[in-house]
PDB file of C-alpha atoms in Angstrom:
ATOM      1  CA  THR P  29     193.230  13.120 251.897  1.00 68.00           C
ATOM      2  CA  LYS P  30     192.284  10.832 254.786  1.00 79.00           C
ATOM      3  CA  LEU P  31     192.708  12.063 258.342  1.00 77.00           C
ATOM      4  CA  PRO P  32     192.450   9.825 261.419  1.00 83.00           C
ATOM      5  CA  MET P  33     189.683  10.978 263.762  1.00 78.00           C
ATOM      6  CA  GLU P  34     188.710   9.810 267.211  1.00 82.00           C
ATOM      7  CA  PHE P  35     185.402  10.701 268.888  1.00 79.00           C
ATOM      8  CA  PHE P  36     185.200  11.282 272.631  1.00 78.00           C
ATOM      9  CA  GLU P  37     182.330  12.242 274.917  1.00 80.00           C
ATOM     10  CA  THR P  38     179.878  15.041 274.157  1.00 83.00           C
ATOM     11  CA  LEU P  39     181.606  18.435 274.258  1.00 86.00           C
ATOM     12  CA  GLU P  40     180.742  20.246 277.496  1.00 89.00           C
ATOM     13  CA  ASP P  41     183.524  22.793 277.882  1.00 90.00           C
ATOM     14  CA  PHE P  42     185.952  24.530 275.556  1.00 90.00           C
ATOM     15  CA  VAL P  43     188.404  27.266 276.657  1.00 90.00           C
ATOM     16  CA  SER P  44     186.108  28.254 279.573  1.00 92.00           C
ATOM     17  CA  ILE P  45     182.998  28.259 277.333  1.00 96.00           C
ATOM     18  CA  GLU P  46     180.319  25.882 278.596  1.00 96.00           C
ATOM     19  CA  VAL P  47     178.440  24.020 275.855  1.00 96.00           C
ATOM     20  CA  HIS P  48     174.916  22.811 276.629  1.00 95.00           C
ATOM     21  CA  GLN P  49     173.290  20.728 273.904  1.00 93.00           C
ATOM     22  CA  ASN P  50     169.709  19.487 273.905  1.00 92.00           C
ATOM     23  CA  LEU P  51     169.331  17.268 270.847  1.00 88.00           C
ATOM     24  CA  ASN P  52     165.641  16.625 271.542  1.00 92.00           C
ATOM     25  CA  GLU P  53     164.769  20.325 271.497  1.00 92.00           C
ATOM     26  CA  GLY P  54     167.440  21.116 268.918  1.00 92.00           C
ATOM     27  CA  THR P  55     169.324  23.777 270.862  1.00 95.00           C
ATOM     28  CA  THR P  56     172.962  24.493 271.625  1.00 95.00           C
ATOM     29  CA  GLU P  57     173.772  27.095 274.267  1.00 96.00           C
ATOM     30  CA  LEU P  58     177.159  28.709 274.894  1.00 97.00           C
ATOM     31  CA  LYS P  59     177.750  30.574 278.149  1.00 97.00           C
ATOM     32  CA  GLN P  60     180.485  31.319 280.703  1.00 97.00           C
ATOM     33  CA  PRO P  61     179.016  31.506 284.240  1.00 97.00           C
ATOM     34  CA  LYS P  62     182.137  30.060 285.897  1.00 96.00           C
ATOM     35  CA  TYR P  63     184.316  32.634 284.140  1.00 97.00           C
ATOM     36  CA  TRP P  64     182.190  35.489 285.526  1.00 98.00           C
ATOM     37  CA  GLU P  65     182.256  34.000 289.014  1.00 97.00           C
ATOM     38  CA  THR P  66     186.035  33.923 288.780  1.00 97.00           C
ATOM     39  CA  LEU P  67     186.034  37.622 287.875  1.00 98.00           C
ATOM     40  CA  ARG P  68     183.666  38.329 290.776  1.00 97.00           C
ATOM     41  CA  LYS P  69     186.246  36.901 293.181  1.00 97.00           C
ATOM     42  CA  ARG P  70     189.147  38.573 291.385  1.00 97.00           C
ATOM     43  CA  PHE P  71     187.616  42.065 291.673  1.00 97.00           C
ATOM     44  CA  SER P  72     185.548  41.440 294.816  1.00 97.00           C
ATOM     45  CA  LYS P  73     186.964  44.402 296.748  1.00 96.00           C
ATOM     46  CA  PHE P  74     185.529  46.764 294.122  1.00 97.00           C
ATOM     47  CA  LEU P  75     182.036  45.204 294.108  1.00 97.00           C
ATOM     48  CA  PRO P  76     179.118  45.655 296.516  1.00 96.00           C
ATOM     49  CA  ASP P  77     177.896  42.618 298.445  1.00 93.00           C
ATOM     50  CA  LYS P  78     174.588  42.468 296.545  1.00 95.00           C
ATOM     51  CA  PHE P  79     173.637  43.792 293.129  1.00 96.00           C
ATOM     52  CA  ASN P  80     171.403  43.011 290.179  1.00 96.00           C
ATOM     53  CA  VAL P  81     172.305  45.147 287.171  1.00 96.00           C
ATOM     54  CA  LYS P  82     169.999  44.998 284.132  1.00 96.00           C
ATOM     55  CA  VAL P  83     172.015  46.816 281.426  1.00 95.00           C
ATOM     56  CA  PRO P  84     175.746  47.084 280.597  1.00 96.00           C
ATOM     57  CA  LEU P  85     175.785  50.917 280.541  1.00 96.00           C
ATOM     58  CA  PRO P  86     173.314  53.551 281.769  1.00 94.00           C
ATOM     59  CA  GLU P  87     171.082  54.940 279.029  1.00 91.00           C
ATOM     60  CA  GLY P  88     172.649  57.850 277.159  1.00 87.00           C
ATOM     61  CA  THR P  89     176.181  57.203 278.434  1.00 90.00           C
ATOM     62  CA  VAL P  90     178.776  59.475 276.803  1.00 87.00           C
ATOM     63  CA  MET P  91     182.440  58.990 277.685  1.00 89.00           C
ATOM     64  CA  LYS P  92     185.006  61.769 277.529  1.00 90.00           C
ATOM     65  CA  PRO P  93     188.778  61.818 278.018  1.00 90.00           C
ATOM     66  CA  PRO P  94     190.141  63.435 281.208  1.00 92.00           C
ATOM     67  CA  GLU P  95     190.333  67.223 281.057  1.00 89.00           C
ATOM     68  CA  THR P  96     193.427  67.355 283.256  1.00 92.00           C
ATOM     69  CA  PRO P  97     196.255  64.886 284.027  1.00 92.00           C
ATOM     70  CA  GLU P  98     195.166  64.967 287.674  1.00 94.00           C
ATOM     71  CA  GLU P  99     191.887  63.221 286.804  1.00 95.00           C
ATOM     72  CA  HIS P 100     193.805  60.197 285.559  1.00 95.00           C
ATOM     73  CA  ASP P 101     196.301  60.321 288.414  1.00 96.00           C
ATOM     74  CA  ILE P 102     193.466  59.905 290.931  1.00 96.00           C
ATOM     75  CA  ALA P 103     192.368  56.655 289.256  1.00 96.00           C
ATOM     76  CA  ALA P 104     195.776  55.430 288.047  1.00 96.00           C
ATOM     77  CA  HIS P 105     196.098  52.866 290.871  1.00 96.00           C
ATOM     78  CA  LEU P 106     192.932  51.025 289.800  1.00 97.00           C
ATOM     79  CA  PRO P 107     193.361  47.867 287.627  1.00 97.00           C
ATOM     80  CA  TYR P 108     191.367  49.343 284.739  1.00 97.00           C
ATOM     81  CA  ALA P 109     193.287  47.760 281.861  1.00 97.00           C
ATOM     82  CA  GLU P 110     193.236  44.375 283.620  1.00 97.00           C
ATOM     83  CA  LEU P 111     189.454  44.538 284.051  1.00 98.00           C
ATOM     84  CA  ILE P 112     188.741  45.588 280.455  1.00 98.00           C
ATOM     85  CA  GLY P 113     191.077  42.893 279.137  1.00 96.00           C
ATOM     86  CA  ALA P 114     189.350  40.229 281.243  1.00 97.00           C
ATOM     87  CA  MET P 115     185.901  41.242 279.959  1.00 97.00           C
ATOM     88  CA  ALA P 116     187.010  41.542 276.331  1.00 96.00           C
ATOM     89  CA  TYR P 117     187.389  37.761 275.953  1.00 95.00           C
ATOM     90  CA  PRO P 118     183.753  36.741 276.632  1.00 96.00           C
ATOM     91  CA  ALA P 119     182.592  39.824 274.712  1.00 96.00           C
ATOM     92  CA  VAL P 120     183.824  38.051 271.580  1.00 93.00           C
ATOM     93  CA  HIS P 121     182.191  34.683 272.295  1.00 94.00           C
ATOM     94  CA  THR P 122     179.209  34.609 274.652  1.00 96.00           C
ATOM     95  CA  LYS P 123     178.501  38.178 275.832  1.00 96.00           C
ATOM     96  CA  LEU P 124     178.168  39.958 272.512  1.00 95.00           C
ATOM     97  CA  GLU P 125     175.818  42.556 273.984  1.00 94.00           C
ATOM     98  CA  ILE P 126     178.692  44.186 275.904  1.00 96.00           C
ATOM     99  CA  ARG P 127     180.792  44.707 272.776  1.00 94.00           C
ATOM    100  CA  TYR P 128     179.710  48.350 272.460  1.00 94.00           C
ATOM    101  CA  ALA P 129     180.597  49.049 276.089  1.00 96.00           C
ATOM    102  CA  ILE P 130     183.988  47.366 275.725  1.00 96.00           C
ATOM    103  CA  SER P 131     184.623  49.356 272.536  1.00 93.00           C
ATOM    104  CA  LEU P 132     184.026  52.637 274.385  1.00 93.00           C
ATOM    105  CA  LEU P 133     185.956  51.692 277.518  1.00 96.00           C
ATOM    106  CA  SER P 134     188.926  50.412 275.506  1.00 95.00           C
ATOM    107  CA  ARG P 135     189.580  53.908 274.162  1.00 92.00           C
ATOM    108  CA  TYR P 136     190.801  54.972 277.611  1.00 96.00           C
ATOM    109  CA  MET P 137     193.249  52.182 278.401  1.00 95.00           C
ATOM    110  CA  HIS P 138     196.008  54.733 279.082  1.00 94.00           C
ATOM    111  CA  ASN P 139     194.067  57.708 280.478  1.00 95.00           C
ATOM    112  CA  TRP P 140     191.059  56.417 282.399  1.00 96.00           C
ATOM    113  CA  THR P 141     189.324  58.331 285.168  1.00 96.00           C
ATOM    114  CA  LEU P 142     187.135  57.365 288.110  1.00 97.00           C
ATOM    115  CA  GLU P 143     184.113  57.830 285.855  1.00 96.00           C
ATOM    116  CA  HIS P 144     185.468  55.291 283.361  1.00 97.00           C
ATOM    117  CA  TRP P 145     186.273  52.890 286.188  1.00 98.00           C
ATOM    118  CA  ASP P 146     182.736  53.127 287.609  1.00 97.00           C
ATOM    119  CA  LEU P 147     181.275  52.370 284.178  1.00 98.00           C
ATOM    120  CA  ALA P 148     183.617  49.393 283.746  1.00 98.00           C
ATOM    121  CA  ILE P 149     182.495  48.061 287.145  1.00 98.00           C
ATOM    122  CA  GLN P 150     178.861  48.429 286.046  1.00 97.00           C
ATOM    123  CA  VAL P 151     179.588  46.314 282.954  1.00 98.00           C
ATOM    124  CA  LEU P 152     181.172  43.676 285.185  1.00 98.00           C
ATOM    125  CA  MET P 153     178.172  43.690 287.543  1.00 98.00           C
ATOM    126  CA  TYR P 154     175.813  43.340 284.585  1.00 98.00           C
ATOM    127  CA  CYS P 155     177.750  40.331 283.281  1.00 98.00           C
ATOM    128  CA  ILE P 156     177.789  38.672 286.690  1.00 98.00           C
ATOM    129  CA  SER P 157     174.053  39.356 287.097  1.00 98.00           C
ATOM    130  CA  SER P 158     173.354  37.766 283.685  1.00 97.00           C
ATOM    131  CA  LYS P 159     176.051  35.093 283.826  1.00 97.00           C
ATOM    132  CA  GLU P 160     173.582  32.335 282.891  1.00 96.00           C
ATOM    133  CA  ILE P 161     172.632  34.113 279.653  1.00 96.00           C
ATOM    134  CA  GLY P 162     174.849  33.459 276.657  1.00 96.00           C
ATOM    135  CA  VAL P 163     174.261  32.615 273.001  1.00 96.00           C
ATOM    136  CA  MET P 164     171.713  29.965 271.998  1.00 96.00           C
ATOM    137  CA  PHE P 165     171.482  28.343 268.563  1.00 96.00           C
ATOM    138  CA  SER P 166     168.286  26.528 267.593  1.00 95.00           C
ATOM    139  CA  ARG P 167     167.319  24.001 264.960  1.00 91.00           C
ATOM    140  CA  GLY P 168     164.373  24.979 262.802  1.00 87.00           C
ATOM    141  CA  LEU P 169     163.266  28.070 264.756  1.00 90.00           C
ATOM    142  CA  ASP P 170     165.041  30.693 262.617  1.00 94.00           C
ATOM    143  CA  ARG P 171     162.493  32.098 260.137  1.00 93.00           C
ATOM    144  CA  HIS P 172     165.244  32.415 257.518  1.00 95.00           C
ATOM    145  CA  GLY P 173     165.799  28.657 257.475  1.00 93.00           C
ATOM    146  CA  VAL P 174     168.342  26.111 258.678  1.00 92.00           C
ATOM    147  CA  ASN P 175     171.989  27.120 258.129  1.00 94.00           C
ATOM    148  CA  VAL P 176     170.858  30.308 256.369  1.00 96.00           C
ATOM    149  CA  LEU P 177     172.685  33.574 257.046  1.00 97.00           C
ATOM    150  CA  SER P 178     171.013  36.904 257.803  1.00 97.00           C
ATOM    151  CA  ALA P 179     172.496  40.194 258.962  1.00 98.00           C
ATOM    152  CA  PHE P 180     171.752  43.565 260.571  1.00 98.00           C
ATOM    153  CA  ALA P 181     173.604  46.833 259.935  1.00 97.00           C
ATOM    154  CA  ASP P 182     173.145  50.044 261.896  1.00 96.00           C
ATOM    155  CA  ALA P 183     175.166  53.203 262.507  1.00 94.00           C
ATOM    156  CA  ASN P 184     175.137  56.353 264.605  1.00 90.00           C
ATOM    157  CA  TYR P 185     176.083  59.804 263.361  1.00 86.00           C
ATOM    158  CA  PRO P 186     177.725  62.138 265.868  1.00 81.00           C
ATOM    159  CA  ARG P 187     178.677  65.670 264.968  1.00 71.00           C
ATOM    160  CA  PRO P 188     181.979  65.830 263.008  1.00 66.00           C
ATOM    161  CA  PRO P 189     184.900  65.868 263.568  1.00 65.00           C
ATOM    162  CA  GLU P 190     184.018  62.765 265.589  1.00 75.00           C
ATOM    163  CA  ARG P 191     183.981  59.560 263.598  1.00 83.00           C
ATOM    164  CA  SER P 192     180.740  57.696 263.177  1.00 86.00           C
ATOM    165  CA  GLY P 193     180.324  54.284 264.728  1.00 88.00           C
ATOM    166  CA  GLY P 194     178.416  51.267 263.591  1.00 93.00           C
ATOM    167  CA  CYS P 195     177.381  47.744 264.404  1.00 95.00           C
ATOM    168  CA  SER P 196     177.082  44.720 262.134  1.00 97.00           C
ATOM    169  CA  ILE P 197     175.598  41.428 263.259  1.00 97.00           C
ATOM    170  CA  VAL P 198     175.634  38.216 261.220  1.00 97.00           C
ATOM    171  CA  MET P 199     173.088  35.627 262.345  1.00 97.00           C
ATOM    172  CA  CYS P 200     172.640  31.922 261.677  1.00 96.00           C
ATOM    173  CA  ASN P 201     170.228  29.418 263.234  1.00 96.00           C
ATOM    174  CA  GLY P 202     168.729  31.991 265.573  1.00 95.00           C
ATOM    175  CA  ALA P 203     171.898  33.428 267.109  1.00 96.00           C
ATOM    176  CA  ALA P 204     174.708  35.824 266.321  1.00 96.00           C
ATOM    177  CA  ILE P 205     177.843  34.234 264.888  1.00 95.00           C
ATOM    178  CA  HIS P 206     179.565  37.600 264.483  1.00 95.00           C
ATOM    179  CA  LEU P 207     179.143  41.058 266.010  1.00 95.00           C
ATOM    180  CA  SER P 208     181.275  44.090 265.211  1.00 94.00           C
ATOM    181  CA  ALA P 209     180.740  47.373 267.089  1.00 92.00           C
ATOM    182  CA  LYS P 210     183.356  50.049 266.529  1.00 89.00           C
ATOM    183  CA  GLN P 211     184.110  53.458 265.058  1.00 88.00           C
ATOM    184  CA  HIS P 212     184.471  53.892 261.323  1.00 87.00           C
ATOM    185  CA  THR P 213     187.916  54.668 259.993  1.00 85.00           C
ATOM    186  CA  THR P 214     186.598  57.700 258.092  1.00 79.00           C
ATOM    187  CA  ILE P 215     184.534  60.750 259.071  1.00 79.00           C
ATOM    188  CA  ASP P 216     181.100  60.498 257.490  1.00 79.00           C
ATOM    189  CA  THR P 217     179.248  63.632 256.416  1.00 81.00           C
ATOM    190  CA  SER P 218     175.630  62.658 257.055  1.00 83.00           C
ATOM    191  CA  THR P 219     173.433  60.023 258.641  1.00 87.00           C
ATOM    192  CA  THR P 220     172.948  58.340 255.269  1.00 88.00           C
ATOM    193  CA  THR P 221     176.682  58.112 254.577  1.00 86.00           C
ATOM    194  CA  SER P 222     177.311  56.544 257.992  1.00 89.00           C
ATOM    195  CA  GLU P 223     174.568  53.973 257.293  1.00 92.00           C
ATOM    196  CA  LEU P 224     175.993  53.305 253.817  1.00 91.00           C
ATOM    197  CA  THR P 225     179.430  52.761 255.358  1.00 91.00           C
ATOM    198  CA  GLU P 226     178.114  50.251 257.876  1.00 94.00           C
ATOM    199  CA  GLN P 227     176.000  48.279 255.406  1.00 94.00           C
ATOM    200  CA  TYR P 228     179.050  48.023 253.136  1.00 93.00           C
ATOM    201  CA  LEU P 229     181.171  46.781 256.080  1.00 94.00           C
ATOM    202  CA  CYS P 230     178.383  44.375 257.010  1.00 96.00           C
ATOM    203  CA  SER P 231     178.365  43.002 253.463  1.00 96.00           C
ATOM    204  CA  ASN P 232     182.103  42.295 253.829  1.00 96.00           C
ATOM    205  CA  HIS P 233     181.410  40.171 256.933  1.00 97.00           C
ATOM    206  CA  VAL P 234     178.560  38.400 255.145  1.00 97.00           C
ATOM    207  CA  MET P 235     180.749  37.559 252.153  1.00 97.00           C
ATOM    208  CA  GLY P 236     183.387  36.090 254.476  1.00 97.00           C
ATOM    209  CA  PHE P 237     180.843  33.780 256.103  1.00 97.00           C
ATOM    210  CA  ARG P 238     179.266  32.832 252.769  1.00 97.00           C
ATOM    211  CA  ASN P 239     182.688  31.776 251.486  1.00 96.00           C
ATOM    212  CA  MET P 240     183.417  29.843 254.691  1.00 95.00           C
ATOM    213  CA  MET P 241     180.094  28.005 254.513  1.00 95.00           C
ATOM    214  CA  CYS P 242     180.818  26.977 250.921  1.00 93.00           C
ATOM    215  CA  GLU P 243     184.215  25.635 251.990  1.00 93.00           C
ATOM    216  CA  MET P 244     182.485  23.637 254.753  1.00 92.00           C
ATOM    217  CA  GLY P 245     180.143  22.060 252.215  1.00 91.00           C
ATOM    218  CA  LEU P 246     177.020  23.981 253.300  1.00 91.00           C
ATOM    219  CA  THR P 247     174.793  25.089 250.427  1.00 85.00           C
ATOM    220  CA  VAL P 248     174.571  28.846 249.865  1.00 91.00           C
ATOM    221  CA  ASP P 249     172.269  29.200 246.880  1.00 89.00           C
ATOM    222  CA  SER P 250     170.365  32.406 247.666  1.00 95.00           C
ATOM    223  CA  PRO P 251     171.365  35.998 248.529  1.00 97.00           C
ATOM    224  CA  THR P 252     171.786  36.946 252.181  1.00 97.00           C
ATOM    225  CA  VAL P 253     169.442  39.564 253.603  1.00 98.00           C
ATOM    226  CA  ILE P 254     170.974  42.583 255.344  1.00 98.00           C
ATOM    227  CA  TYR P 255     168.428  44.497 257.435  1.00 98.00           C
ATOM    228  CA  GLN P 256     168.802  48.271 257.456  1.00 96.00           C
ATOM    229  CA  ASP P 257     166.625  50.985 259.053  1.00 94.00           C
ATOM    230  CA  ASN P 258     167.631  53.860 256.745  1.00 93.00           C
ATOM    231  CA  LYS P 259     165.566  53.970 253.543  1.00 93.00           C
ATOM    232  CA  PRO P 260     167.798  56.465 251.626  1.00 91.00           C
ATOM    233  CA  ALA P 261     170.836  54.201 252.232  1.00 91.00           C
ATOM    234  CA  ILE P 262     168.886  51.241 250.841  1.00 93.00           C
ATOM    235  CA  GLU P 263     167.685  53.202 247.799  1.00 91.00           C
ATOM    236  CA  ILE P 264     171.183  54.461 246.963  1.00 89.00           C
ATOM    237  CA  ALA P 265     172.642  50.952 247.244  1.00 90.00           C
ATOM    238  CA  ASN P 266     169.864  49.625 244.997  1.00 90.00           C
ATOM    239  CA  ASN P 267     170.560  52.406 242.464  1.00 84.00           C
ATOM    240  CA  GLN P 268     167.051  53.785 242.968  1.00 76.00           C
ATOM    241  CA  ARG P 269     168.161  57.177 244.213  1.00 65.00           C
ATOM    242  CA  THR P 270     170.707  59.711 242.936  1.00 66.00           C
ATOM    243  CA  MET P 271     173.663  60.273 245.240  1.00 61.00           C
ATOM    244  CA  SER P 272     173.648  63.768 246.763  1.00 59.00           C
ATOM    245  CA  ASP P 273     176.645  66.012 247.355  1.00 57.00           C
ATOM    246  CA  SER P 274     177.063  64.491 250.829  1.00 53.00           C
ATOM    247  CA  THR P 275     177.251  60.922 249.463  1.00 56.00           C
ATOM    248  CA  LYS P 276     179.080  61.287 246.131  1.00 61.00           C
ATOM    249  CA  HIS P 277     182.456  60.747 247.771  1.00 61.00           C
ATOM    250  CA  MET P 278     181.374  57.194 248.675  1.00 66.00           C
ATOM    251  CA  ASP P 279     181.407  55.891 245.096  1.00 69.00           C
ATOM    252  CA  VAL P 280     183.707  52.910 245.744  1.00 78.00           C
ATOM    253  CA  ARG P 281     181.727  51.560 248.701  1.00 77.00           C
ATOM    254  CA  VAL P 282     178.367  52.203 247.083  1.00 81.00           C
ATOM    255  CA  PHE P 283     179.351  50.573 243.789  1.00 84.00           C
ATOM    256  CA  LYS P 284     180.805  47.540 245.600  1.00 90.00           C
ATOM    257  CA  ILE P 285     177.608  46.795 247.485  1.00 92.00           C
ATOM    258  CA  ARG P 286     175.639  47.432 244.273  1.00 91.00           C
ATOM    259  CA  GLU P 287     177.804  44.812 242.605  1.00 93.00           C
ATOM    260  CA  ARG P 288     177.038  42.314 245.363  1.00 95.00           C
ATOM    261  CA  ILE P 289     173.324  43.034 245.030  1.00 95.00           C
ATOM    262  CA  GLU P 290     173.474  42.584 241.246  1.00 94.00           C
ATOM    263  CA  ASP P 291     175.420  39.323 241.696  1.00 95.00           C
ATOM    264  CA  GLN P 292     172.653  38.162 244.069  1.00 95.00           C
ATOM    265  CA  GLU P 293     175.052  37.666 246.952  1.00 96.00           C
ATOM    266  CA  VAL P 294     173.229  40.060 249.303  1.00 97.00           C
ATOM    267  CA  TYR P 295     170.063  42.139 249.294  1.00 96.00           C
ATOM    268  CA  LEU P 296     168.858  44.942 251.551  1.00 97.00           C
ATOM    269  CA  GLU P 297     165.555  44.953 253.380  1.00 97.00           C
ATOM    270  CA  TYR P 298     164.072  47.785 255.428  1.00 97.00           C
ATOM    271  CA  CYS P 299     163.725  47.130 259.144  1.00 95.00           C
ATOM    272  CA  ARG P 300     161.977  49.460 261.583  1.00 94.00           C
ATOM    273  CA  THR P 301     164.302  51.021 264.142  1.00 90.00           C
ATOM    274  CA  VAL P 302     162.476  49.348 267.044  1.00 92.00           C
ATOM    275  CA  MET P 303     163.289  45.968 265.446  1.00 93.00           C
ATOM    276  CA  MET P 304     166.914  46.807 264.598  1.00 95.00           C
ATOM    277  CA  THR P 305     168.986  44.261 266.532  1.00 94.00           C
ATOM    278  CA  ALA P 306     172.268  46.006 265.636  1.00 95.00           C
ATOM    279  CA  ASP P 307     171.136  49.091 267.554  1.00 93.00           C
ATOM    280  CA  ILE P 308     172.582  47.348 270.613  1.00 92.00           C
ATOM    281  CA  GLY P 309     176.045  48.121 269.238  1.00 92.00           C
ATOM    282  CA  THR P 310     175.596  51.828 268.449  1.00 91.00           C
ATOM    283  CA  LYS P 311     174.446  53.413 271.718  1.00 87.00           C
ATOM    284  CA  ALA P 312     173.953  52.707 275.403  1.00 89.00           C
TER     285      ALA P 312
END
């Protein structure tokens, strides 16, 4: 099939995403400073005159639903849903590091409190403070190679009956091309099971990108590494460790990732917690 194509000038902007290419240095940067300035003006009456916020959420942040209807009533007049919706768009494209914060804040779209509002404003101030920082792809600087995928999988394990949460990041050419940070759909029974769940979900994302790259004509001739900081989860997936009573119920997920390892589509590699990039999507 032949399709007519017409080339215009170098791409500089696409749906409010600024594209900065430096062909000499081999970099492509995506960021949205104008978008954040627009949000600064839109919510200016809720922001201080000067601020410089370094992190999306304070360390150790734990959000809870309102204990009484009155708590929500006090904050009901604030445009909480509007603010979260406005920040959710760049969180998918250029501000991936706020995905965890948006995931938490989105759980209270119908029953937020003043505490939730203050945290949402902090996320906004962080994004405005770091508006010039986005996602940068590089040519030849990724140690995995050019157009070679890599991934990180990490999970947290709260006390049941709360559901565990996890974060999966797929990288290519030095930057994240996908980040997922959300609760699991099932209640895990141990730290290892929550890590097994997330590395299985991460392998699903990896397989999707491997298939897409093949369709685009990019060579995918070696397995994709998934970094994991839980050794028992790696050993179980590699069939080097017997599943305990707390992990036996995960047969389907475990056997599926074992199949992908045996088919040389993915492989797991231990990564120290201090080097675990996906940790950014599991806690504040």
